Amino acid sequence: TNMAAAMERPTALPPGVSMELLPGKALGPFNLGSPISNVIAYMRKRGMEYRRIQVQFNTSNPYRMDIGLVLSHLGLRLRFCSYSQRLKIIDVFQPMKIRMSYDSRPLSGPDTTPTFSLVSRVLGPTFPGRNNTRKRMHMLQYPGVCALFPLKKASSQRAEMTRESLEQADPVAERFFVHVGKSCAERLQLPPLETSCLYFETVVVRINTGIRFAKRKRSLLFQRHTLQHVMSILGMPDQVYVKDTDSMRIHRSPLSTKGDKGCFPLQDSRDYFLNYFQMGMDVLICGTTHKVSKIILHTNMPATRNFNRYNRCNYQIMVNSEERAEINSGSKSPASIISSPSPSSSSSSRGGHGKPGGGGGGGGNNGKQQSKKSRLISFNTSWSEIQRILGPCGRPMVYGGSPGLVDYPTPTSSETKANKRDKAQTGPMILGGASELNRLNPFKPTYFYAYEGIIFEVLPNDYIASIILFSI
């Protein structure tokens, strides 16, 4: 199933949006390989031209299909890789709505009909195209761009058509594809990232220890590295958020102090978050020791409250057999260890190509590439697969819904046995269920499951929205 979330803008569309075609590279301001966050940020900045955007994705398995940004008023669809969330292909499905040009020569638009003869004249000579008899389309392929022309029923039965017959019929192009590579019939690739680019950098997670950045070859360790060490590796944060409320304070001792947001609270005892939106992570600094206390890594899943606030973090968790036994034996309820589900000031309690060989849901093969003693958990691993790796978990804490409005997850057999032993706690804990913000939340709630040193924020579709790392 596909789900569309539209962002309306009440401004009027200017007559004719002009875009220059760069085959294999870009169409207008949209460069192949750009992260989805950069593209949406540009659209928001140019609101008059992009007044309506639809986000299309697969709700049951978000890694099975590409993420699409559809601009129906421009006849444009931008398809992003569901894994890296980079722009993979530009689909112009209504060429007459865009003033498209190549080398300053008009190719399509409200007053320019993209006929076969015009496309051949503007883009130049190329090899003979081929017919798609099933879709009754003729594909005229150029390096980095493909034009599709409709075929009549009689001509579509023939495998090939001569260029002369196409020029005589002179059909109008119904679609253009801008892509990387020589042909769109081959497997589409993404342009390689520059060596100095740190987007989608692999972050290796060691539970109860810290994280390590693969490209930078630097680490962040819990209760050891200070604020200065964090900033020397990651630079200045995009935002600093001082914890002024603590929803879980009643479950811990001693009680936390209350304060206001501000800059670095070096003379204060309140903990504070360093928000790195471009890296998809938050770092919690202890207000007393000013050392790393927690790290939150985000997956930037569509149809979640923090979508497009953070970039996707490409984390990978290596777990061996000894760690699995230790983590499983120490699993507990999130209420006893989580302090705040999210660190951004956007709300009162929340903040903002190759695939790895392990993990589940997104299309990896766990056992074939990893040894029996070591398993890999990545951002696209499903929650069901994580439980098979780490073992069963306790009852979840529910965030983002109200009592009576929340779809509680069906308890497993181990959870049912635990509930029978602990009769005082028979259901999941609700965090912020009665707030007006959660009642207006259009998205479904998320569930927090805790193991020793790590908490998984699980979506209703069985995939991960974020992970919270800490040490005990």
Coordinates of C-alpha atoms in Angstrom, one line a residue:
T1 CA 0.0 0.0 0.0
N2 CA 1.0 3.5 -0.7
M3 CA 0.3 6.4 1.6
A4 CA 0.2 10.1 0.5
A5 CA 0.8 13.0 2.9
A6 CA 0.2 16.4 1.3
M7 CA 1.6 19.7 2.4
E8 CA -0.7 22.5 1.1
R9 CA 0.5 26.0 0.3
P10 CA -2.3 28.5 -0.6
T11 CA -0.1 30.6 -3.0
A12 CA -0.7 30.7 -6.8
L13 CA 1.5 29.0 -9.3
P14 CA 3.5 31.3 -11.6
P15 CA 2.9 30.8 -15.3
G16 CA 5.5 28.3 -16.5
V17 CA 8.3 26.9 -14.4
S18 CA 11.5 26.8 -16.4
M19 CA 14.0 24.0 -15.8
E20 CA 17.2 23.2 -17.6
L21 CA 17.9 19.6 -18.4
L22 CA 21.3 18.1 -17.6
P23 CA 21.2 14.5 -18.7
G24 CA 22.5 12.1 -16.0
K25 CA 22.9 15.0 -13.5
A26 CA 19.9 17.2 -12.9
L27 CA 16.7 18.8 -13.9
G28 CA 16.5 22.5 -12.8
P29 CA 17.3 22.7 -9.1
F30 CA 17.0 18.9 -8.5
N31 CA 20.3 17.2 -8.6
L32 CA 20.5 13.4 -8.8
G33 CA 21.9 12.0 -5.6
S34 CA 20.6 14.9 -3.4
P35 CA 19.2 13.9 0.1
I36 CA 15.5 14.1 0.4
S37 CA 15.9 16.7 3.2
N38 CA 17.7 19.1 1.0
V39 CA 15.1 18.8 -1.7
I40 CA 12.2 19.4 0.7
A41 CA 14.0 22.3 2.2
Y42 CA 14.4 23.9 -1.2
M43 CA 10.7 23.4 -2.0
R44 CA 9.7 25.0 1.3
K45 CA 11.9 28.0 0.5
R46 CA 10.3 28.4 -3.0
G47 CA 6.7 28.0 -1.8
M48 CA 5.1 29.8 -4.7
E49 CA 6.4 27.3 -7.2
Y50 CA 5.9 24.2 -5.1
R51 CA 2.5 24.8 -3.5
R52 CA 1.5 21.1 -3.2
I53 CA 3.7 18.1 -2.5
Q54 CA 2.6 14.5 -2.0
V55 CA 4.9 12.0 -0.2
Q56 CA 4.4 8.4 -1.5
F57 CA 5.9 5.4 0.2
N58 CA 5.1 1.8 1.2
T59 CA 3.6 1.8 4.6
S60 CA 3.9 -2.0 5.4
N61 CA 7.5 -2.3 4.2
P62 CA 9.1 1.2 3.7
Y63 CA 12.3 -0.2 2.2
R64 CA 10.6 -2.2 -0.5
M65 CA 9.7 0.7 -2.7
D66 CA 11.2 4.1 -3.5
I67 CA 10.0 7.2 -1.7
G68 CA 8.3 9.6 -4.1
L69 CA 7.7 13.3 -3.9
V70 CA 4.9 14.1 -6.4
L71 CA 4.3 17.6 -7.6
S72 CA 1.1 17.1 -9.6
H73 CA 0.8 20.7 -10.6
L74 CA 4.1 20.5 -12.3
G75 CA 3.7 16.9 -13.6
L76 CA 6.9 15.9 -11.8
R77 CA 7.8 13.0 -9.6
L78 CA 11.0 12.7 -7.7
R79 CA 12.0 9.2 -6.7
F80 CA 14.4 8.6 -3.8
C81 CA 16.1 5.5 -2.8
S82 CA 14.3 4.0 0.2
Y83 CA 17.6 2.9 1.7
S84 CA 19.9 6.0 1.5
Q85 CA 17.1 8.5 0.8
R86 CA 19.0 10.1 -2.1
L87 CA 17.4 11.2 -5.4
K88 CA 17.6 8.3 -7.8
I89 CA 15.4 9.3 -10.8
I90 CA 13.4 12.3 -12.0
D91 CA 10.1 11.4 -13.6
V92 CA 8.5 14.1 -15.8
F93 CA 5.1 12.5 -16.4
Q94 CA 3.4 15.6 -17.8
P95 CA 6.1 17.4 -19.9
M96 CA 3.7 20.1 -21.1
K97 CA 3.5 21.6 -17.6
I98 CA 7.2 22.4 -17.4
R99 CA 9.3 24.7 -19.6
M100 CA 12.1 22.2 -20.0
S101 CA 15.1 23.1 -22.1
Y102 CA 18.4 21.5 -23.1
D103 CA 21.4 23.6 -23.9
S104 CA 19.1 26.7 -23.9
R105 CA 16.8 25.1 -26.5
P106 CA 13.1 24.6 -25.6
L107 CA 12.2 20.9 -25.2
S108 CA 8.7 21.0 -23.7
G109 CA 6.3 23.4 -22.1
P110 CA 2.8 24.9 -22.3
D111 CA 3.7 26.4 -25.7
T112 CA 6.2 23.8 -26.8
T113 CA 5.0 20.3 -27.9
P114 CA 7.7 17.7 -27.3
T115 CA 7.2 15.7 -30.5
F116 CA 9.5 13.0 -31.7
S117 CA 11.1 15.2 -34.3
L118 CA 11.7 18.0 -31.8
V119 CA 13.2 15.7 -29.2
S120 CA 15.5 14.2 -31.8
R121 CA 16.5 17.6 -33.1
V122 CA 17.2 19.1 -29.6
L123 CA 18.9 16.1 -27.9
G124 CA 20.7 15.0 -31.1
P125 CA 21.2 11.6 -32.7
T126 CA 21.2 8.4 -30.8
F127 CA 20.8 4.6 -31.2
P128 CA 17.4 3.3 -32.4
G129 CA 14.9 3.0 -29.6
R130 CA 12.9 0.0 -28.6
N131 CA 9.3 -0.8 -28.1
N132 CA 7.5 -1.8 -24.9
T133 CA 4.6 -3.8 -26.3
R134 CA 3.0 -4.3 -22.9
K135 CA 2.8 -0.6 -22.2
R136 CA 2.6 0.4 -25.9
M137 CA 5.5 2.8 -25.6
H138 CA 8.5 3.5 -27.6
M139 CA 11.7 4.3 -25.6
L140 CA 14.1 6.7 -27.1
Q141 CA 17.2 6.4 -24.9
Y142 CA 20.0 8.9 -24.5
P143 CA 22.8 8.8 -21.9
G144 CA 21.2 10.0 -18.7
V145 CA 17.7 10.7 -20.1
C146 CA 14.9 8.6 -21.7
A147 CA 11.9 9.8 -23.6
L148 CA 8.7 7.7 -23.9
F149 CA 6.4 8.0 -26.9
P150 CA 3.0 6.3 -27.3
L151 CA 2.5 3.7 -30.0
K152 CA -0.6 2.8 -31.9
K153 CA -2.1 -0.7 -31.4
A154 CA -1.0 -1.9 -34.8
S155 CA 2.6 -0.6 -34.6
S156 CA 3.0 -1.8 -31.0
Q157 CA 2.9 -5.5 -32.2
R158 CA 6.2 -5.0 -34.1
A159 CA 9.4 -5.4 -32.1
E160 CA 11.1 -2.5 -33.8
M161 CA 10.1 0.6 -35.7
T162 CA 12.2 2.5 -38.2
R163 CA 13.2 6.0 -37.4
E164 CA 11.5 7.2 -40.6
S165 CA 8.1 5.7 -39.6
L166 CA 8.4 7.4 -36.2
E167 CA 9.3 10.8 -37.8
Q168 CA 6.3 10.4 -40.1
A169 CA 3.9 9.6 -37.2
D170 CA 5.7 12.2 -35.1
P171 CA 4.1 11.2 -31.7
V172 CA 4.3 13.5 -28.7
A173 CA 6.4 12.4 -25.7
E174 CA 4.4 11.4 -22.7
R175 CA 7.2 11.0 -20.3
F176 CA 10.8 11.8 -19.6
F177 CA 13.2 10.1 -17.2
V178 CA 16.4 11.7 -15.9
H179 CA 18.7 9.1 -14.4
V180 CA 22.3 8.1 -13.9
G181 CA 23.8 5.7 -16.5
K182 CA 23.4 5.0 -20.1
S183 CA 20.0 3.3 -20.0
C184 CA 17.0 3.4 -17.7
A185 CA 16.3 -0.2 -18.6
E186 CA 19.4 -1.3 -16.6
R187 CA 19.5 -1.2 -12.8
L188 CA 19.5 2.4 -11.8
Q189 CA 22.5 3.6 -9.8
L190 CA 23.1 6.6 -7.6
P191 CA 25.9 9.0 -8.3
P192 CA 28.9 8.3 -6.1
L193 CA 29.4 10.5 -3.1
E194 CA 32.6 12.6 -2.9
T195 CA 35.3 11.3 -0.6
S196 CA 35.0 14.2 1.7
C197 CA 31.2 13.9 1.9
L198 CA 30.0 12.6 5.3
Y199 CA 26.4 12.1 4.4
F200 CA 25.1 8.6 5.3
E201 CA 28.4 7.8 7.1
T202 CA 28.4 4.4 8.7
V203 CA 28.1 4.6 12.5
V204 CA 29.2 1.5 14.3
V205 CA 27.4 1.0 17.6
R206 CA 28.7 -0.9 20.6
I207 CA 26.0 -1.4 23.1
N208 CA 26.9 -0.1 26.6
T209 CA 30.1 1.5 25.2
G210 CA 29.5 4.1 22.5
I211 CA 29.6 4.7 18.8
R212 CA 32.4 5.0 16.2
F213 CA 32.3 6.9 12.9
A214 CA 33.7 4.9 10.0
K215 CA 35.0 7.7 7.8
R216 CA 36.2 10.0 10.6
K217 CA 37.7 7.1 12.5
R218 CA 36.7 8.7 15.7
S219 CA 34.6 7.5 18.7
L220 CA 32.2 8.8 21.3
L221 CA 32.2 6.8 24.5
F222 CA 29.7 7.0 27.3
Q223 CA 30.8 8.7 30.6
R224 CA 34.3 9.3 29.2
H225 CA 34.2 11.8 26.4
T226 CA 33.4 15.4 27.2
L227 CA 31.5 18.2 25.4
Q228 CA 34.8 19.4 23.9
H229 CA 35.5 16.0 22.5
V230 CA 32.1 15.8 20.9
M231 CA 32.4 19.2 19.2
S232 CA 35.9 18.4 18.0
I233 CA 34.5 15.4 16.1
L234 CA 31.0 16.6 15.0
G235 CA 31.5 20.4 15.1
M236 CA 28.9 22.9 16.3
P237 CA 25.5 21.4 16.8
D238 CA 22.5 22.6 14.7
Q239 CA 20.7 23.2 18.0
V240 CA 21.2 23.0 21.7
Y241 CA 18.2 21.9 23.8
V242 CA 18.3 22.1 27.6
K243 CA 15.9 19.7 29.3
D244 CA 13.4 21.7 31.2
T245 CA 10.9 18.9 31.8
D246 CA 11.3 15.3 32.7
S247 CA 8.2 13.1 32.1
M248 CA 9.9 10.1 33.7
R249 CA 11.1 11.9 36.8
I250 CA 8.6 10.2 39.1
H251 CA 10.1 6.8 38.3
R252 CA 13.6 7.7 39.4
S253 CA 15.5 9.0 42.3
P254 CA 16.9 11.5 42.9
L255 CA 14.5 14.0 41.2
S256 CA 15.7 16.1 38.3
T257 CA 15.8 19.8 38.4
K258 CA 13.6 22.0 36.3
G259 CA 14.7 25.0 34.1
D260 CA 14.5 26.8 30.9
K261 CA 16.0 26.4 27.4
G262 CA 19.2 28.3 26.6
C263 CA 22.8 28.0 25.4
F264 CA 25.4 25.7 26.8
P265 CA 24.5 25.5 30.6
L266 CA 28.1 25.2 31.8
Q267 CA 27.2 26.7 35.2
D268 CA 24.0 24.6 35.5
S269 CA 23.3 21.0 36.6
R270 CA 20.6 20.4 33.9
D271 CA 21.4 17.9 31.2
Y272 CA 21.3 19.2 27.6
F273 CA 21.0 17.8 24.1
L274 CA 23.2 18.6 21.1
N275 CA 21.0 18.2 18.1
Y276 CA 22.8 17.2 14.9
F277 CA 19.9 17.1 12.4
Q278 CA 22.1 16.7 9.3
M279 CA 23.8 13.6 10.9
G280 CA 20.5 12.1 12.2
M281 CA 21.6 12.1 15.9
D282 CA 21.3 13.7 19.3
V283 CA 23.9 13.6 22.0
L284 CA 22.9 14.1 25.6
I285 CA 25.5 15.7 27.8
C286 CA 25.4 15.4 31.6
G287 CA 24.8 18.8 33.2
T288 CA 27.2 17.9 36.1
T289 CA 30.1 16.1 34.5
H290 CA 29.6 17.5 30.9
K291 CA 30.3 14.0 29.5
V292 CA 28.3 12.0 27.0
S293 CA 25.3 10.4 28.7
K294 CA 23.1 9.2 25.9
I295 CA 23.0 9.1 22.1
I296 CA 19.9 9.0 19.9
L297 CA 20.1 7.8 16.3
H298 CA 17.2 8.5 13.9
T299 CA 16.0 6.6 10.8
N300 CA 13.9 9.5 9.3
M301 CA 11.0 7.2 8.5
P302 CA 8.0 8.7 6.6
A303 CA 4.7 9.2 8.4
T304 CA 6.4 9.9 11.7
R305 CA 6.5 13.2 13.7
N306 CA 10.2 13.7 13.1
F307 CA 10.2 13.0 9.3
N308 CA 12.5 15.3 7.5
R309 CA 13.7 16.9 10.7
Y310 CA 16.6 14.6 10.8
N311 CA 18.6 12.9 8.1
R312 CA 18.8 9.1 8.2
C313 CA 21.6 7.8 10.4
N314 CA 23.3 4.7 8.8
Y315 CA 24.0 2.9 12.1
Q316 CA 25.1 -0.7 12.3
I317 CA 25.1 -2.7 15.6
M318 CA 27.3 -5.7 15.8
V319 CA 26.2 -8.2 18.5
N320 CA 28.0 -11.4 19.4
S321 CA 26.7 -14.3 21.3
E322 CA 28.1 -13.2 24.7
E323 CA 26.6 -9.7 24.3
R324 CA 23.3 -11.2 23.3
A325 CA 23.2 -13.2 26.5
E326 CA 24.1 -10.2 28.6
I327 CA 21.7 -7.8 26.9
N328 CA 18.8 -10.4 27.1
S329 CA 19.4 -11.1 30.8
G330 CA 19.3 -7.4 31.6
S331 CA 16.2 -6.4 29.6
K332 CA 13.8 -4.3 31.5
S333 CA 10.9 -1.9 31.1
P334 CA 11.7 1.4 29.3
A335 CA 10.2 3.3 32.2
S336 CA 13.0 2.4 34.5
I337 CA 15.8 3.8 32.2
I338 CA 14.5 6.2 29.6
S339 CA 14.6 9.8 30.6
S340 CA 13.1 11.6 27.7
P341 CA 12.0 10.0 24.4
S342 CA 13.3 12.9 22.3
P343 CA 15.4 15.9 22.7
S344 CA 14.2 18.7 20.4
S345 CA 12.4 21.9 21.4
S346 CA 9.8 21.4 18.7
S347 CA 7.4 20.0 21.3
S348 CA 7.3 19.8 25.0
S349 CA 8.6 16.2 25.2
R350 CA 10.1 15.3 21.8
G351 CA 12.8 16.5 19.6
G352 CA 12.9 16.6 16.1
H353 CA 24.5 2.0 -2.2
G354 CA 25.1 -1.2 -1.2
K355 CA 23.1 -2.6 1.6
P356 CA 24.6 -4.2 4.7
G357 CA 24.7 -7.9 4.8
G358 CA 22.8 -8.3 8.1
G359 CA 19.5 -7.3 9.5
G360 CA 16.0 -8.1 8.5
G361 CA 13.2 -6.1 7.0
G362 CA 15.0 -4.0 4.4
G363 CA 16.3 -6.8 2.3
G364 CA 19.5 -8.1 3.9
N365 CA 20.6 -11.7 4.4
N366 CA 21.6 -12.2 8.0
G367 CA 23.0 -15.7 8.4
K368 CA 24.8 -15.9 5.0
Q369 CA 27.2 -13.1 5.4
Q370 CA 27.6 -13.0 9.2
S371 CA 29.1 -15.7 11.4
K372 CA 27.1 -17.7 13.8
K373 CA 28.6 -15.9 16.7
S374 CA 28.0 -12.4 15.4
R375 CA 24.9 -10.7 14.0
L376 CA 24.3 -7.3 12.4
I377 CA 21.4 -5.0 13.2
S378 CA 21.1 -2.0 10.9
F379 CA 18.5 0.8 10.6
N380 CA 16.4 -1.3 8.1
T381 CA 16.2 -4.4 10.3
S382 CA 12.7 -5.1 11.4
W383 CA 11.7 -5.4 15.1
S384 CA 10.8 -9.0 14.7
E385 CA 14.3 -9.8 13.4
I386 CA 15.9 -7.8 16.2
Q387 CA 14.0 -9.8 18.8
R388 CA 15.2 -13.0 17.2
I389 CA 18.8 -11.7 17.5
L390 CA 18.6 -10.1 21.0
G391 CA 15.9 -12.3 22.5
P392 CA 12.4 -11.5 23.8
C393 CA 11.8 -8.1 25.4
G394 CA 9.5 -6.8 28.1
R395 CA 6.4 -4.7 27.9
P396 CA 6.7 -1.5 25.8
M397 CA 6.1 2.1 26.7
V398 CA 3.7 3.8 24.3
Y399 CA 4.3 7.3 23.2
G400 CA 2.1 9.6 21.0
G401 CA -1.4 8.3 21.7
S402 CA -4.3 8.6 24.2
P403 CA -5.8 5.9 26.4
G404 CA -8.6 4.3 24.4
L405 CA -7.1 5.6 21.1
V406 CA -3.9 3.6 21.1
D407 CA -3.4 0.3 19.1
Y408 CA -1.5 -1.6 21.7
P409 CA 0.8 -4.3 20.4
T410 CA -0.3 -7.9 20.9
P411 CA 1.8 -9.3 23.9
T412 CA 4.1 -12.2 23.2
S413 CA 4.1 -15.4 25.2
S414 CA 7.0 -14.2 27.3
E415 CA 5.3 -10.9 28.0
T416 CA 2.1 -12.7 29.0
K417 CA 4.1 -14.8 31.5
A418 CA 5.8 -11.7 32.8
N419 CA 2.4 -9.9 33.3
K420 CA 1.1 -12.9 35.3
R421 CA 4.1 -12.7 37.6
D422 CA 3.8 -8.9 37.9
K423 CA 0.0 -8.4 38.6
A424 CA 0.5 -4.7 39.5
Q425 CA 1.6 -3.8 36.0
T426 CA -0.7 -5.4 33.4
G427 CA -0.4 -3.0 30.4
P428 CA 2.0 -0.8 28.6
M429 CA 3.0 2.5 30.1
I430 CA 1.5 5.6 28.4
L431 CA 3.7 8.7 28.0
G432 CA 2.0 12.0 27.4
G433 CA -1.3 10.3 26.4
A434 CA -3.7 13.0 27.5
S435 CA -1.8 16.0 26.1
E436 CA -3.5 18.1 23.4
L437 CA -0.5 17.7 21.2
N438 CA -0.9 13.9 21.1
R439 CA -4.6 14.1 20.5
L440 CA -3.9 16.2 17.4
N441 CA -1.1 14.0 16.2
P442 CA -2.1 12.5 12.8
F443 CA 0.3 9.6 13.1
K444 CA 0.0 6.4 15.1
P445 CA 1.8 6.0 18.4
T446 CA 5.3 4.4 18.7
Y447 CA 6.4 1.8 21.2
F448 CA 9.6 1.9 23.2
Y449 CA 11.3 -1.5 24.0
A450 CA 14.3 -1.6 26.2
Y451 CA 17.3 -3.9 26.5
E452 CA 20.4 -3.4 28.6
G453 CA 22.0 -0.3 27.1
I454 CA 19.7 0.3 24.2
I455 CA 16.0 1.3 23.6
F456 CA 14.2 0.7 20.3
E457 CA 11.5 3.1 19.2
V458 CA 9.2 0.8 17.1
L459 CA 6.6 1.9 14.6
P460 CA 3.3 0.0 14.1
N461 CA 4.7 -1.4 10.8
D462 CA 7.4 -3.3 12.8
Y463 CA 10.3 -1.0 11.7
I464 CA 12.5 1.2 13.8
A465 CA 12.1 5.0 14.1
S466 CA 15.1 5.6 16.4
I467 CA 17.4 4.0 18.9
I468 CA 18.5 5.4 22.3
L469 CA 22.0 4.3 23.5
F470 CA 23.3 4.6 27.0
S471 CA 25.4 2.8 29.6
I472 CA 24.4 1.4 32.9

